[in-house]
Amino acid sequence: QVQLVESGGGLVQPGGSLRLSCAASGSIFSINAMGWYRQAPGKQRELVATLTSPGSTVYADSVKGRFTISRDNAKNTVYLQMNSLKPEDTAVYYCNCLASTPGRPSYPYWGQGTQVTVSS
Protein backbone atom coordinates (compact mmCIF):
# COMPACT_ATOMS: atom_id res chain seq x y z
CA GLN A 1 0.00 0.00 0.00
CA VAL A 2 2.06 2.91 1.30
CA GLN A 3 5.68 2.54 2.34
CA LEU A 4 7.53 5.16 4.36
CA VAL A 5 11.32 4.98 4.45
CA GLU A 6 13.11 7.10 7.03
CA SER A 7 16.75 8.10 7.18
CA GLY A 8 19.05 10.60 8.84
CA GLY A 9 19.07 9.54 12.47
CA GLY A 10 22.23 9.07 14.49
CA LEU A 11 24.33 10.15 17.44
CA VAL A 12 25.21 13.82 17.89
CA GLN A 13 26.54 16.02 20.67
CA PRO A 14 24.38 18.62 22.39
CA GLY A 15 24.10 21.71 20.20
CA GLY A 16 24.55 19.70 17.03
CA SER A 17 22.23 19.23 14.08
CA LEU A 18 20.56 16.40 12.18
CA ARG A 19 18.29 16.27 9.16
CA LEU A 20 15.69 13.51 8.94
CA SER A 21 14.09 12.43 5.67
CA CYS A 22 10.99 10.37 4.97
CA ALA A 23 9.99 9.25 1.47
CA ALA A 24 6.54 7.84 0.71
CA SER A 25 5.95 5.35 -2.10
CA GLY A 26 3.12 3.17 -3.40
CA SER A 27 -0.21 3.59 -5.17
CA ILE A 28 -1.11 6.92 -3.64
CA PHE A 29 -4.06 8.97 -4.79
CA SER A 30 -3.28 11.89 -2.54
CA ILE A 31 -1.32 12.89 0.54
CA ASN A 32 -3.18 15.14 2.93
CA ALA A 33 -0.48 15.57 5.54
CA MET A 34 3.01 14.43 6.52
CA GLY A 35 4.76 14.86 9.81
CA TRP A 36 6.98 13.60 12.58
CA TYR A 37 6.35 12.07 15.99
CA ARG A 38 8.82 10.83 18.58
CA GLN A 39 8.84 8.43 21.49
CA ALA A 40 11.39 8.34 24.28
CA PRO A 41 11.83 5.28 26.53
CA GLY A 42 9.02 5.06 29.06
CA LYS A 43 7.07 7.90 27.49
CA GLN A 44 4.10 8.28 25.16
CA ARG A 45 4.54 9.06 21.51
CA GLU A 46 4.25 12.79 20.97
CA LEU A 47 3.80 15.15 18.07
CA VAL A 48 6.95 16.92 16.89
CA ALA A 49 5.77 18.69 13.74
CA THR A 50 3.21 18.26 10.97
CA LEU A 51 2.67 19.88 7.61
CA THR A 52 -0.56 19.57 5.64
CA SER A 53 -0.71 19.73 1.87
CA PRO A 54 -2.56 23.07 1.99
CA GLY A 55 0.36 24.36 4.08
CA SER A 56 -0.71 24.43 7.72
CA THR A 57 2.11 23.75 10.18
CA VAL A 58 2.09 22.62 13.80
CA TYR A 59 5.11 22.32 16.12
CA ALA A 60 5.48 21.03 19.62
CA ASP A 61 6.35 23.83 22.04
CA SER A 62 9.55 22.04 23.01
CA VAL A 63 11.00 22.27 19.48
CA LYS A 64 9.75 25.66 18.27
CA GLY A 65 12.60 27.78 16.99
CA ARG A 66 14.94 24.81 16.73
CA PHE A 67 13.24 22.37 14.34
CA THR A 68 11.88 23.05 10.86
CA ILE A 69 9.59 20.78 8.86
CA SER A 70 9.53 20.98 5.07
CA ARG A 71 8.36 18.91 2.12
CA ASP A 72 9.07 18.15 -1.50
CA ASN A 73 5.74 17.23 -3.08
CA ALA A 74 7.35 16.06 -6.32
CA LYS A 75 9.28 13.43 -4.36
CA ASN A 76 6.60 12.71 -1.74
CA THR A 77 9.23 13.44 0.86
CA VAL A 78 9.11 15.27 4.18
CA TYR A 79 12.14 16.55 6.07
CA LEU A 80 12.86 17.57 9.63
CA GLN A 81 15.82 19.88 10.16
CA MET A 82 16.85 19.68 13.82
CA ASN A 83 19.22 22.32 15.18
CA SER A 84 20.50 23.10 18.67
CA LEU A 85 19.77 19.55 19.74
CA LYS A 86 19.37 18.78 23.42
CA PRO A 87 19.66 15.50 25.34
CA GLU A 88 15.90 15.58 25.90
CA ASP A 89 15.44 15.31 22.12
CA THR A 90 16.71 11.74 22.34
CA ALA A 91 13.97 9.44 21.03
CA VAL A 92 12.85 7.25 18.17
CA TYR A 93 11.42 9.52 15.50
CA TYR A 94 8.53 8.25 13.39
CA CYS A 95 7.35 9.62 10.09
CA ASN A 96 3.60 9.81 9.55
CA CYS A 97 1.69 10.13 6.29
CA LEU A 98 -2.05 10.70 5.93
CA ALA A 99 -2.78 9.33 2.46
CA SER A 100 -5.54 7.96 0.21
CA THR A 101 -4.94 4.76 -1.81
CA PRO A 102 -7.07 2.69 -4.24
CA GLY A 103 -8.10 0.39 -1.40
CA ARG A 104 -8.67 2.89 1.39
CA PRO A 105 -9.74 6.44 1.95
CA SER A 106 -7.57 8.79 3.95
CA TYR A 107 -5.57 6.63 6.36
CA PRO A 108 -2.50 7.22 8.55
CA TYR A 109 0.67 5.30 7.66
CA TRP A 110 3.81 5.10 9.78
CA GLY A 111 7.48 4.75 9.07
CA GLN A 112 9.73 2.25 10.82
CA GLY A 113 11.31 4.84 13.10
CA THR A 114 14.83 6.22 13.25
CA GLN A 115 16.88 6.63 16.43
CA VAL A 116 18.13 10.08 17.39
CA THR A 117 20.55 10.19 20.31
CA VAL A 118 21.91 13.46 21.70
CA SER A 119 24.74 12.84 24.13
CA SER A 120 28.29 13.87 24.91
Coordinates of C-alpha atoms in Angstrom, one line a residue, residues 1-4 23-31 76 100-102:
Q1 CA 0.0 0.0 0.0
V2 CA 2.1 2.9 1.3
Q3 CA 5.7 2.5 2.3
L4 CA 7.5 5.2 4.4
A23 CA 10.0 9.3 1.5
A24 CA 6.5 7.8 0.7
S25 CA 5.9 5.4 -2.1
G26 CA 3.1 3.2 -3.4
S27 CA -0.2 3.6 -5.2
I28 CA -1.1 6.9 -3.6
F29 CA -4.1 9.0 -4.8
S30 CA -3.3 11.9 -2.5
I31 CA -1.3 12.9 0.5
N76 CA 6.6 12.7 -1.7
S100 CA -5.5 8.0 0.2
T101 CA -4.9 4.8 -1.8
P102 CA -7.1 2.7 -4.2

